Every structure is written in structure tokens, then in C-alpha cells.
Amino acid sequence: MESADDVDRWLAAKAKILSTETLRKIHSVLKRSIARAQARDKVKRNVVMLCEIPKGQEGRPSKSLTLDQAASVLKAAEGAILYAYVVVSLLIGARTEELRALTWAHVDLDGQPDADPPLPPSIMVWRSVRVGGDTKTEKSRRTLAIPRLCVDALRGHRKRQVLAREKAGDLWQENDLVFASEHGTELDAANVRRAFQVILKRTDLNEDEWTPREMRHSFVSLLSDPGMALENISRLVGHKGTMVTEKVYRKQLRPVLLDGAEAMDTIFPIEVKGA
């Protein structure tokens, strides 16, 4: 790209298939890259600074499962490889990149019932598969109590993972991941999406219209419906403030850590089958 016109044409072509936000990120990367080349006398000027960011494609709006739909997804997931993933995603609202990086070292399925006050089973959402392993924001680093259904699902999942490790033998790569491939390696987004679509085929939902991230959106809606404070929901999902929670999804640690699990135990008072 030798001129601003070249950049404009290239961005215009990308605008036909990419969102405005993605175009903004591409524009920023190009600008910084050329600025570095300019500092080393590789180019004379940064033509990207002369270019506007075109309007891209509208992103597909996210939606939320109703309570009946969420229950049907949980039922359909019973016996599936990612059953525990679906349960945890829907009942604690973690991001898919957070769950794919979750390790057993950050999962406490027993808690400390004899402590004063008692500490419930919990998950430490401290990592993600993002570059560097950091969570999306500083407030995304959080510890959450987990509902009884999550505890039971994760216990069953851990037993099945032990069998998978034995079956894989020398092919198993120990990464301590809670949700891993048949060889212990990290799942990618496509793995999760395909497995989720298989589960949705067992329901009345159209598998092409739903993605794993919408279980997080559903978590927010399910907690909002009975009237949980928006501030508490915002902390549970790791948002910087309530604006994103309210716009997109519809004291300190301890009350938040407990509230989400207690609410989900009330919403889904069901026994795990086939876990």
C-alpha cells in the first residue's frame, strides 16, 4: 500500500465482510505498524493517518435463552462431552475464553463448610486464552461461588477426564485444564461451537442461530428476571460497570460470590442425570 487511496480501497473491501469494530482495530494496527517503520526511515509518511474508518457490517445481535429454553439445553447436554462446560457457562456466566483456560487448580469443589463463615465451592476466573493469559479486564478477574448443579457436573466431568487420560496414555499432555481435548490440550472456539451445535440439535432450537457466548447472555437475563441488582450481575460477569451489562446483556467479593450461586440454585433446582 503506497498511498492513502490504496488503504481506503483495501479497508472498503474489508468493510463488506467485517464489523466496524474490527475495522477500527485493523486501522489501529496498520497505523502503529507504519509508525514504527517510519521511525526507522523505512517509509516517508504514515498514509493510514489520512484514512477514515469505513462503516462495516452490523454484527449479529446476541440473544438470551428463556428459562424453559435454558432448561431444555441443560437436559439435552446430559451425557455430552461438554455437559459440564454448558452447565458452568450457563450458571456462572463466564466467557468462553475464560472457561477454555480454566484449570483444576482454580476449582474448589468442596469449599470450607466448617469455616466461620462457611466458604462455598467456587471457581477462580483468573485466566483466559487471550494473549498473555490475562482476563479481558482487571475486573474480569473474579472468584465465584458455584451452584450445586455445577459442583455435581464438574465432579462427573473430572471422573470422565481421568478415564480419558488413561485411554490416551502417552499421547496425553498434562495441562491441568478442566475442559480439554481427548489428549489434554486446549480446546479452541471451533471445538466448543461444534459440540454446542450437536447439543442444540437435541432441542427445539435452531443450532445455526445460537452460539456458546449466548449462554453468558442468558445468565445475565436469568438473574435479571427475578430482580437481582444490576450492580451485582455486573460484578458476577466481570464487567467494568453496569453500562455494558445493561446495554449488551440486558461487601465486594463475598456477597457477589454467593449471590449468583444462590440464585441459580433457586432457578435450576434440578438433579443432575447422566453426569
PDB file of C-alpha atoms in Angstrom:
ATOM      1  CA  MET A   1       0.000   0.000   0.000  1.00  0.00           C
ATOM      2  CA  GLU A   2       1.779   3.089  -1.230  1.00  0.00           C
ATOM      3  CA  SER A   3      -0.921   5.742  -0.844  1.00  0.00           C
ATOM      4  CA  ALA A   4      -3.912   6.688   1.279  1.00  0.00           C
ATOM      5  CA  ASP A   5      -6.126   5.726  -1.669  1.00  0.00           C
ATOM      6  CA  ASP A   6      -4.697   2.206  -1.553  1.00  0.00           C
ATOM      7  CA  VAL A   7      -5.527   1.948   2.137  1.00  0.00           C
ATOM      8  CA  ASP A   8      -9.025   3.360   1.593  1.00  0.00           C
ATOM      9  CA  ARG A   9      -9.753   0.807  -1.122  1.00  0.00           C
ATOM     10  CA  TRP A  10      -8.428  -2.043   0.989  1.00  0.00           C
ATOM     11  CA  LEU A  11     -10.482  -1.006   4.026  1.00  0.00           C
ATOM     12  CA  ALA A  12     -13.583  -0.544   1.864  1.00  0.00           C
ATOM     13  CA  ALA A  13     -13.226  -4.115   0.624  1.00  0.00           C
ATOM     14  CA  LYS A  14     -12.867  -5.397   4.178  1.00  0.00           C
ATOM     15  CA  ALA A  15     -15.920  -3.375   5.245  1.00  0.00           C
ATOM     16  CA  LYS A  16     -18.084  -5.702   3.170  1.00  0.00           C
ATOM     17  CA  ILE A  17     -17.299  -8.634   5.445  1.00  0.00           C
ATOM     18  CA  LEU A  18     -16.069  -7.189   8.764  1.00  0.00           C
ATOM     19  CA  SER A  19     -17.689  -5.200  11.569  1.00  0.00           C
ATOM     20  CA  THR A  20     -16.884  -1.561  12.250  1.00  0.00           C
ATOM     21  CA  GLU A  21     -15.142  -2.515  15.491  1.00  0.00           C
ATOM     22  CA  THR A  22     -12.892  -4.995  13.681  1.00  0.00           C
ATOM     23  CA  LEU A  23     -12.077  -2.368  11.045  1.00  0.00           C
ATOM     24  CA  ARG A  24     -11.166   0.054  13.817  1.00  0.00           C
ATOM     25  CA  LYS A  25      -8.726  -2.472  15.260  1.00  0.00           C
ATOM     26  CA  ILE A  26      -7.203  -3.177  11.837  1.00  0.00           C
ATOM     27  CA  HIS A  27      -6.814   0.557  11.217  1.00  0.00           C
ATOM     28  CA  SER A  28      -5.058   0.932  14.566  1.00  0.00           C
ATOM     29  CA  VAL A  29      -2.659  -1.952  13.884  1.00  0.00           C
ATOM     30  CA  LEU A  30      -1.804  -0.570  10.452  1.00  0.00           C
ATOM     31  CA  LYS A  31      -1.206   2.908  11.842  1.00  0.00           C
ATOM     32  CA  ARG A  32       1.106   1.653  14.597  1.00  0.00           C
ATOM     33  CA  SER A  33       2.996  -0.667  12.241  1.00  0.00           C
ATOM     34  CA  ILE A  34       3.694   2.073   9.716  1.00  0.00           C
ATOM     35  CA  ALA A  35       4.633   4.485  12.513  1.00  0.00           C
ATOM     36  CA  ARG A  36       7.353   2.056  13.584  1.00  0.00           C
ATOM     37  CA  ALA A  37       8.558   1.709  10.002  1.00  0.00           C
ATOM     38  CA  GLN A  38       8.566   5.498   9.709  1.00  0.00           C
ATOM     39  CA  ALA A  39      10.695   5.803  12.853  1.00  0.00           C
ATOM     40  CA  ARG A  40      13.283   3.588  11.182  1.00  0.00           C
ATOM     41  CA  ASP A  41      13.225   5.545   7.925  1.00  0.00           C
ATOM     42  CA  LYS A  42      11.565   2.670   6.064  1.00  0.00           C
ATOM     43  CA  VAL A  43       8.726   4.899   4.828  1.00  0.00           C
ATOM     44  CA  LYS A  44       8.402   8.670   4.466  1.00  0.00           C
ATOM     45  CA  ARG A  45       4.909   9.175   5.891  1.00  0.00           C
ATOM     46  CA  ASN A  46       2.115   7.319   7.602  1.00  0.00           C
ATOM     47  CA  VAL A  47      -0.640   7.308   4.976  1.00  0.00           C
ATOM     48  CA  VAL A  48      -3.029   5.430   7.287  1.00  0.00           C
ATOM     49  CA  MET A  49      -3.426   8.612   9.354  1.00  0.00           C
ATOM     50  CA  LEU A  50      -5.112  10.187   6.326  1.00  0.00           C
ATOM     51  CA  CYS A  51      -7.734   7.436   6.075  1.00  0.00           C
ATOM     52  CA  GLU A  52     -11.185   7.267   7.626  1.00  0.00           C
ATOM     53  CA  ILE A  53     -12.522   4.059   9.152  1.00  0.00           C
ATOM     54  CA  PRO A  54     -15.434   2.891   6.967  1.00  0.00           C
ATOM     55  CA  LYS A  55     -18.673   1.592   8.407  1.00  0.00           C
ATOM     56  CA  GLY A  56     -18.590  -2.185   8.494  1.00  0.00           C
ATOM     57  CA  GLN A  57     -21.214  -4.874   8.671  1.00  0.00           C
ATOM     58  CA  GLU A  58     -23.687  -4.983  11.510  1.00  0.00           C
ATOM     59  CA  GLY A  59     -22.804  -7.698  13.987  1.00  0.00           C
ATOM     60  CA  ARG A  60     -25.336 -10.398  14.691  1.00  0.00           C
ATOM     61  CA  PRO A  61     -27.237  -9.261  17.780  1.00  0.00           C
ATOM     62  CA  SER A  62     -26.879 -11.605  20.704  1.00  0.00           C
ATOM     63  CA  LYS A  63     -29.915 -13.026  22.399  1.00  0.00           C
ATOM     64  CA  SER A  64     -30.783 -14.894  25.555  1.00  0.00           C
ATOM     65  CA  LEU A  65     -32.398 -18.206  26.316  1.00  0.00           C
ATOM     66  CA  THR A  66     -35.642 -18.187  28.251  1.00  0.00           C
ATOM     67  CA  LEU A  67     -35.806 -20.270  31.433  1.00  0.00           C
ATOM     68  CA  ASP A  68     -37.593 -23.096  29.574  1.00  0.00           C
ATOM     69  CA  GLN A  69     -35.062 -22.977  26.743  1.00  0.00           C
ATOM     70  CA  ALA A  70     -32.143 -22.979  29.191  1.00  0.00           C
ATOM     71  CA  ALA A  71     -33.605 -25.994  30.976  1.00  0.00           C
ATOM     72  CA  SER A  72     -34.016 -27.811  27.659  1.00  0.00           C
ATOM     73  CA  VAL A  73     -30.382 -27.103  26.729  1.00  0.00           C
ATOM     74  CA  LEU A  74     -29.189 -28.465  30.078  1.00  0.00           C
ATOM     75  CA  LYS A  75     -31.316 -31.564  29.586  1.00  0.00           C
ATOM     76  CA  ALA A  76     -30.039 -32.074  26.029  1.00  0.00           C
ATOM     77  CA  ALA A  77     -26.442 -31.700  27.201  1.00  0.00           C
ATOM     78  CA  GLU A  78     -26.671 -34.623  29.643  1.00  0.00           C
ATOM     79  CA  GLY A  79     -24.183 -37.275  28.613  1.00  0.00           C
ATOM     80  CA  ALA A  80     -22.400 -34.980  26.153  1.00  0.00           C
ATOM     81  CA  ILE A  81     -18.649 -34.435  26.378  1.00  0.00           C
ATOM     82  CA  LEU A  82     -19.164 -30.748  27.114  1.00  0.00           C
ATOM     83  CA  TYR A  83     -22.046 -31.237  29.544  1.00  0.00           C
ATOM     84  CA  ALA A  84     -20.113 -29.659  32.415  1.00  0.00           C
ATOM     85  CA  TYR A  85     -18.953 -26.825  30.147  1.00  0.00           C
ATOM     86  CA  VAL A  86     -22.559 -25.975  29.264  1.00  0.00           C
ATOM     87  CA  VAL A  87     -23.673 -26.153  32.895  1.00  0.00           C
ATOM     88  CA  VAL A  88     -20.847 -23.932  34.146  1.00  0.00           C
ATOM     89  CA  SER A  89     -21.157 -21.461  31.269  1.00  0.00           C
ATOM     90  CA  LEU A  90     -24.887 -21.038  31.742  1.00  0.00           C
ATOM     91  CA  LEU A  91     -24.908 -20.966  35.541  1.00  0.00           C
ATOM     92  CA  ILE A  92     -21.933 -18.690  36.307  1.00  0.00           C
ATOM     93  CA  GLY A  93     -21.778 -16.573  33.135  1.00  0.00           C
ATOM     94  CA  ALA A  94     -18.059 -16.974  32.401  1.00  0.00           C
ATOM     95  CA  ARG A  95     -16.719 -16.042  28.976  1.00  0.00           C
ATOM     96  CA  THR A  96     -15.853 -18.896  26.655  1.00  0.00           C
ATOM     97  CA  GLU A  97     -12.195 -17.805  26.594  1.00  0.00           C
ATOM     98  CA  GLU A  98     -12.173 -17.920  30.407  1.00  0.00           C
ATOM     99  CA  LEU A  99     -13.606 -21.423  30.597  1.00  0.00           C
ATOM    100  CA  ARG A 100     -11.240 -22.791  27.963  1.00  0.00           C
ATOM    101  CA  ALA A 101      -8.311 -21.590  30.102  1.00  0.00           C
ATOM    102  CA  LEU A 102      -9.766 -22.799  33.411  1.00  0.00           C
ATOM    103  CA  THR A 103      -7.513 -25.177  35.366  1.00  0.00           C
ATOM    104  CA  TRP A 104      -8.382 -27.613  38.117  1.00  0.00           C
ATOM    105  CA  ALA A 105      -6.057 -25.673  40.410  1.00  0.00           C
ATOM    106  CA  HIS A 106      -8.587 -22.843  40.196  1.00  0.00           C
ATOM    107  CA  VAL A 107     -11.595 -25.028  41.005  1.00  0.00           C
ATOM    108  CA  ASP A 108     -12.637 -25.783  44.590  1.00  0.00           C
ATOM    109  CA  LEU A 109     -15.487 -28.310  44.603  1.00  0.00           C
ATOM    110  CA  ASP A 110     -15.516 -28.755  48.382  1.00  0.00           C
ATOM    111  CA  GLY A 111     -15.289 -25.273  49.852  1.00  0.00           C
ATOM    112  CA  GLN A 112     -14.768 -24.912  53.584  1.00  0.00           C
ATOM    113  CA  PRO A 113     -18.102 -25.719  55.256  1.00  0.00           C
ATOM    114  CA  ASP A 114     -16.528 -25.665  58.731  1.00  0.00           C
ATOM    115  CA  ALA A 115     -15.037 -22.176  58.331  1.00  0.00           C
ATOM    116  CA  ASP A 116     -16.626 -19.163  60.028  1.00  0.00           C
ATOM    117  CA  PRO A 117     -18.381 -18.054  57.960  1.00  0.00           C
ATOM    118  CA  PRO A 118     -18.527 -21.171  55.734  1.00  0.00           C
ATOM    119  CA  LEU A 119     -16.940 -20.875  52.288  1.00  0.00           C
ATOM    120  CA  PRO A 120     -18.854 -22.465  49.404  1.00  0.00           C
ATOM    121  CA  PRO A 121     -17.406 -24.374  46.426  1.00  0.00           C
ATOM    122  CA  SER A 122     -16.003 -21.839  43.980  1.00  0.00           C
ATOM    123  CA  ILE A 123     -14.207 -21.176  40.712  1.00  0.00           C
ATOM    124  CA  MET A 124     -11.384 -18.680  40.356  1.00  0.00           C
ATOM    125  CA  VAL A 125     -11.832 -16.964  36.991  1.00  0.00           C
ATOM    126  CA  TRP A 126      -8.305 -15.615  36.824  1.00  0.00           C
ATOM    127  CA  ARG A 127      -7.118 -16.559  33.323  1.00  0.00           C
ATOM    128  CA  SER A 128      -8.269 -16.631  29.711  1.00  0.00           C
ATOM    129  CA  VAL A 129      -6.943 -17.832  26.372  1.00  0.00           C
ATOM    130  CA  ARG A 130      -6.256 -14.229  25.389  1.00  0.00           C
ATOM    131  CA  VAL A 131      -2.656 -13.265  24.584  1.00  0.00           C
ATOM    132  CA  GLY A 132      -0.627 -13.431  27.779  1.00  0.00           C
ATOM    133  CA  GLY A 133      -3.358 -15.366  29.581  1.00  0.00           C
ATOM    134  CA  ASP A 134      -4.935 -12.217  31.013  1.00  0.00           C
ATOM    135  CA  THR A 135      -8.666 -11.783  31.509  1.00  0.00           C
ATOM    136  CA  LYS A 136     -10.450  -9.231  29.340  1.00  0.00           C
ATOM    137  CA  THR A 137     -10.376  -6.505  32.005  1.00  0.00           C
ATOM    138  CA  GLU A 138      -8.998  -6.139  35.524  1.00  0.00           C
ATOM    139  CA  LYS A 139     -12.478  -6.642  36.979  1.00  0.00           C
ATOM    140  CA  SER A 140     -12.869  -9.823  34.955  1.00  0.00           C
ATOM    141  CA  ARG A 141     -10.509 -11.463  37.438  1.00  0.00           C
ATOM    142  CA  ARG A 142     -13.002 -12.758  39.971  1.00  0.00           C
ATOM    143  CA  THR A 143     -13.838 -15.665  42.262  1.00  0.00           C
ATOM    144  CA  LEU A 144     -17.365 -17.032  42.075  1.00  0.00           C
ATOM    145  CA  ALA A 145     -19.339 -19.455  44.181  1.00  0.00           C
ATOM    146  CA  ILE A 146     -20.737 -22.236  42.023  1.00  0.00           C
ATOM    147  CA  PRO A 147     -24.263 -23.672  42.221  1.00  0.00           C
ATOM    148  CA  ARG A 148     -24.852 -27.270  43.278  1.00  0.00           C
ATOM    149  CA  LEU A 149     -25.564 -28.297  39.699  1.00  0.00           C
ATOM    150  CA  CYS A 150     -22.102 -27.057  38.653  1.00  0.00           C
ATOM    151  CA  VAL A 151     -20.437 -28.929  41.507  1.00  0.00           C
ATOM    152  CA  ASP A 152     -22.095 -32.221  40.543  1.00  0.00           C
ATOM    153  CA  ALA A 153     -21.418 -31.723  36.839  1.00  0.00           C
ATOM    154  CA  LEU A 154     -17.742 -30.936  37.449  1.00  0.00           C
ATOM    155  CA  ARG A 155     -17.302 -33.953  39.732  1.00  0.00           C
ATOM    156  CA  GLY A 156     -18.654 -36.207  36.999  1.00  0.00           C
ATOM    157  CA  HIS A 157     -16.547 -34.419  34.396  1.00  0.00           C
ATOM    158  CA  ARG A 158     -13.373 -34.944  36.404  1.00  0.00           C
ATOM    159  CA  LYS A 159     -14.045 -38.689  36.668  1.00  0.00           C
ATOM    160  CA  ARG A 160     -14.533 -38.922  32.898  1.00  0.00           C
ATOM    161  CA  GLN A 161     -11.347 -36.944  32.330  1.00  0.00           C
ATOM    162  CA  VAL A 162      -9.378 -39.459  34.405  1.00  0.00           C
ATOM    163  CA  LEU A 163     -10.631 -42.216  32.095  1.00  0.00           C
ATOM    164  CA  ALA A 164      -9.770 -40.121  29.034  1.00  0.00           C
ATOM    165  CA  ARG A 165      -6.230 -39.611  30.368  1.00  0.00           C
ATOM    166  CA  GLU A 166      -5.806 -43.361  30.858  1.00  0.00           C
ATOM    167  CA  LYS A 167      -7.137 -44.062  27.362  1.00  0.00           C
ATOM    168  CA  ALA A 168      -4.813 -41.501  25.747  1.00  0.00           C
ATOM    169  CA  GLY A 169      -1.754 -42.925  27.515  1.00  0.00           C
ATOM    170  CA  ASP A 170       1.481 -41.379  26.291  1.00  0.00           C
ATOM    171  CA  LEU A 171      -0.476 -39.079  23.967  1.00  0.00           C
ATOM    172  CA  TRP A 172      -1.942 -37.189  26.916  1.00  0.00           C
ATOM    173  CA  GLN A 173      -0.460 -33.737  27.520  1.00  0.00           C
ATOM    174  CA  GLU A 174      -0.972 -32.672  31.103  1.00  0.00           C
ATOM    175  CA  ASN A 175      -2.024 -29.015  31.236  1.00  0.00           C
ATOM    176  CA  ASP A 176      -4.369 -29.279  34.249  1.00  0.00           C
ATOM    177  CA  LEU A 177      -7.172 -27.945  32.020  1.00  0.00           C
ATOM    178  CA  VAL A 178     -10.727 -28.531  33.159  1.00  0.00           C
ATOM    179  CA  PHE A 179     -12.078 -28.527  29.616  1.00  0.00           C
ATOM    180  CA  ALA A 180      -9.573 -30.180  27.313  1.00  0.00           C
ATOM    181  CA  SER A 181      -9.346 -32.220  24.130  1.00  0.00           C
ATOM    182  CA  GLU A 182      -9.055 -36.014  24.183  1.00  0.00           C
ATOM    183  CA  HIS A 183      -5.300 -35.540  24.522  1.00  0.00           C
ATOM    184  CA  GLY A 184      -5.419 -32.886  27.252  1.00  0.00           C
ATOM    185  CA  THR A 185      -4.732 -29.912  25.006  1.00  0.00           C
ATOM    186  CA  GLU A 186      -6.615 -26.626  24.959  1.00  0.00           C
ATOM    187  CA  LEU A 187      -9.946 -26.522  23.160  1.00  0.00           C
ATOM    188  CA  ASP A 188     -10.360 -23.854  20.508  1.00  0.00           C
ATOM    189  CA  ALA A 189     -13.511 -21.847  19.862  1.00  0.00           C
ATOM    190  CA  ALA A 190     -14.451 -24.026  16.884  1.00  0.00           C
ATOM    191  CA  ASN A 191     -14.308 -27.190  19.041  1.00  0.00           C
ATOM    192  CA  VAL A 192     -16.708 -25.693  21.538  1.00  0.00           C
ATOM    193  CA  ARG A 193     -19.019 -24.271  18.889  1.00  0.00           C
ATOM    194  CA  ARG A 194     -19.379 -27.612  17.069  1.00  0.00           C
ATOM    195  CA  ALA A 195     -20.014 -29.508  20.293  1.00  0.00           C
ATOM    196  CA  PHE A 196     -22.607 -26.923  21.323  1.00  0.00           C
ATOM    197  CA  GLN A 197     -24.401 -27.258  17.983  1.00  0.00           C
ATOM    198  CA  VAL A 198     -24.609 -31.025  18.449  1.00  0.00           C
ATOM    199  CA  ILE A 199     -26.327 -30.439  21.794  1.00  0.00           C
ATOM    200  CA  LEU A 200     -28.750 -27.891  20.317  1.00  0.00           C
ATOM    201  CA  LYS A 201     -29.847 -30.418  17.693  1.00  0.00           C
ATOM    202  CA  ARG A 202     -31.433 -32.361  20.541  1.00  0.00           C
ATOM    203  CA  THR A 203     -33.659 -29.383  21.376  1.00  0.00           C
ATOM    204  CA  ASP A 204     -36.287 -27.365  19.509  1.00  0.00           C
ATOM    205  CA  LEU A 205     -33.745 -24.564  18.989  1.00  0.00           C
ATOM    206  CA  ASN A 206     -32.104 -23.877  15.626  1.00  0.00           C
ATOM    207  CA  GLU A 207     -28.420 -24.702  16.140  1.00  0.00           C
ATOM    208  CA  ASP A 208     -27.424 -22.175  13.467  1.00  0.00           C
ATOM    209  CA  GLU A 209     -28.992 -19.306  15.405  1.00  0.00           C
ATOM    210  CA  TRP A 210     -27.199 -19.769  18.723  1.00  0.00           C
ATOM    211  CA  THR A 211     -23.561 -19.641  19.821  1.00  0.00           C
ATOM    212  CA  PRO A 212     -21.807 -20.617  23.084  1.00  0.00           C
ATOM    213  CA  ARG A 213     -21.348 -16.954  24.072  1.00  0.00           C
ATOM    214  CA  GLU A 214     -25.114 -16.591  24.372  1.00  0.00           C
ATOM    215  CA  MET A 215     -25.114 -18.814  27.432  1.00  0.00           C
ATOM    216  CA  ARG A 216     -23.336 -15.904  29.146  1.00  0.00           C
ATOM    217  CA  HIS A 217     -26.003 -13.502  27.902  1.00  0.00           C
ATOM    218  CA  SER A 218     -28.647 -15.919  29.138  1.00  0.00           C
ATOM    219  CA  PHE A 219     -27.027 -15.982  32.585  1.00  0.00           C
ATOM    220  CA  VAL A 220     -27.472 -12.208  32.837  1.00  0.00           C
ATOM    221  CA  SER A 221     -31.097 -12.344  31.704  1.00  0.00           C
ATOM    222  CA  LEU A 222     -31.989 -15.218  34.024  1.00  0.00           C
ATOM    223  CA  LEU A 223     -30.617 -13.301  37.011  1.00  0.00           C
ATOM    224  CA  SER A 224     -32.226 -10.040  35.903  1.00  0.00           C
ATOM    225  CA  ASP A 225     -35.675 -11.572  35.617  1.00  0.00           C
ATOM    226  CA  PRO A 226     -36.186 -12.216  39.366  1.00  0.00           C
ATOM    227  CA  GLY A 227     -34.797  -8.758  40.130  1.00  0.00           C
ATOM    228  CA  MET A 228     -31.150  -9.193  41.134  1.00  0.00           C
ATOM    229  CA  ALA A 229     -29.404  -5.810  41.334  1.00  0.00           C
ATOM    230  CA  LEU A 230     -27.658  -4.847  38.099  1.00  0.00           C
ATOM    231  CA  GLU A 231     -24.529  -3.908  40.045  1.00  0.00           C
ATOM    232  CA  ASN A 232     -24.257  -7.450  41.405  1.00  0.00           C
ATOM    233  CA  ILE A 233     -24.779  -9.032  37.988  1.00  0.00           C
ATOM    234  CA  SER A 234     -22.145  -6.716  36.534  1.00  0.00           C
ATOM    235  CA  ARG A 235     -19.596  -7.914  39.096  1.00  0.00           C
ATOM    236  CA  LEU A 236     -20.504 -11.547  38.526  1.00  0.00           C
ATOM    237  CA  VAL A 237     -19.812 -11.356  34.794  1.00  0.00           C
ATOM    238  CA  GLY A 238     -16.689  -9.247  35.225  1.00  0.00           C
ATOM    239  CA  HIS A 239     -17.828  -6.012  33.590  1.00  0.00           C
ATOM    240  CA  LYS A 240     -16.176  -2.670  34.367  1.00  0.00           C
ATOM    241  CA  GLY A 241     -19.558  -1.183  35.211  1.00  0.00           C
ATOM    242  CA  THR A 242     -23.280  -1.617  34.724  1.00  0.00           C
ATOM    243  CA  MET A 243     -23.457   0.122  31.333  1.00  0.00           C
ATOM    244  CA  VAL A 244     -22.209  -2.862  29.326  1.00  0.00           C
ATOM    245  CA  THR A 245     -24.307  -5.269  31.376  1.00  0.00           C
ATOM    246  CA  GLU A 246     -27.452  -3.214  30.809  1.00  0.00           C
ATOM    247  CA  LYS A 247     -26.813  -2.316  27.175  1.00  0.00           C
ATOM    248  CA  VAL A 248     -25.441  -5.572  25.839  1.00  0.00           C
ATOM    249  CA  TYR A 249     -26.718  -8.193  28.244  1.00  0.00           C
ATOM    250  CA  ARG A 250     -29.673  -6.774  29.350  1.00  0.00           C
ATOM    251  CA  LYS A 251     -19.054  -6.209  50.676  1.00  0.00           C
ATOM    252  CA  GLN A 252     -17.190  -6.522  47.467  1.00  0.00           C
ATOM    253  CA  LEU A 253     -16.330 -10.128  46.659  1.00  0.00           C
ATOM    254  CA  ARG A 254     -18.192 -12.144  49.238  1.00  0.00           C
ATOM    255  CA  PRO A 255     -21.833 -11.054  48.636  1.00  0.00           C
ATOM    256  CA  VAL A 256     -21.309 -11.253  44.878  1.00  0.00           C
ATOM    257  CA  LEU A 257     -19.535 -14.585  45.160  1.00  0.00           C
ATOM    258  CA  LEU A 258     -22.548 -16.009  46.952  1.00  0.00           C
ATOM    259  CA  ASP A 259     -25.484 -14.282  45.259  1.00  0.00           C
ATOM    260  CA  GLY A 260     -25.057 -15.772  41.785  1.00  0.00           C
ATOM    261  CA  ALA A 261     -24.798 -19.360  43.019  1.00  0.00           C
ATOM    262  CA  GLU A 262     -27.724 -18.978  45.416  1.00  0.00           C
ATOM    263  CA  ALA A 263     -29.903 -17.510  42.664  1.00  0.00           C
ATOM    264  CA  MET A 264     -29.025 -20.276  40.208  1.00  0.00           C
ATOM    265  CA  ASP A 265     -29.725 -22.945  42.820  1.00  0.00           C
ATOM    266  CA  THR A 266     -33.215 -21.461  43.017  1.00  0.00           C
ATOM    267  CA  ILE A 267     -33.649 -21.127  39.242  1.00  0.00           C
ATOM    268  CA  PHE A 268     -32.418 -24.646  38.473  1.00  0.00           C
ATOM    269  CA  PRO A 269     -33.414 -26.803  41.471  1.00  0.00           C
ATOM    270  CA  ILE A 270     -32.888 -29.980  39.465  1.00  0.00           C
ATOM    271  CA  GLU A 271     -30.833 -33.105  39.985  1.00  0.00           C
ATOM    272  CA  VAL A 272     -28.044 -33.963  37.596  1.00  0.00           C
ATOM    273  CA  LYS A 273     -28.725 -37.001  35.484  1.00  0.00           C
ATOM    274  CA  GLY A 274     -26.118 -38.784  33.449  1.00  0.00           C
ATOM    275  CA  ALA A 275     -23.312 -36.579  34.793  1.00  0.00           C
TER     276      ALA A 275
END
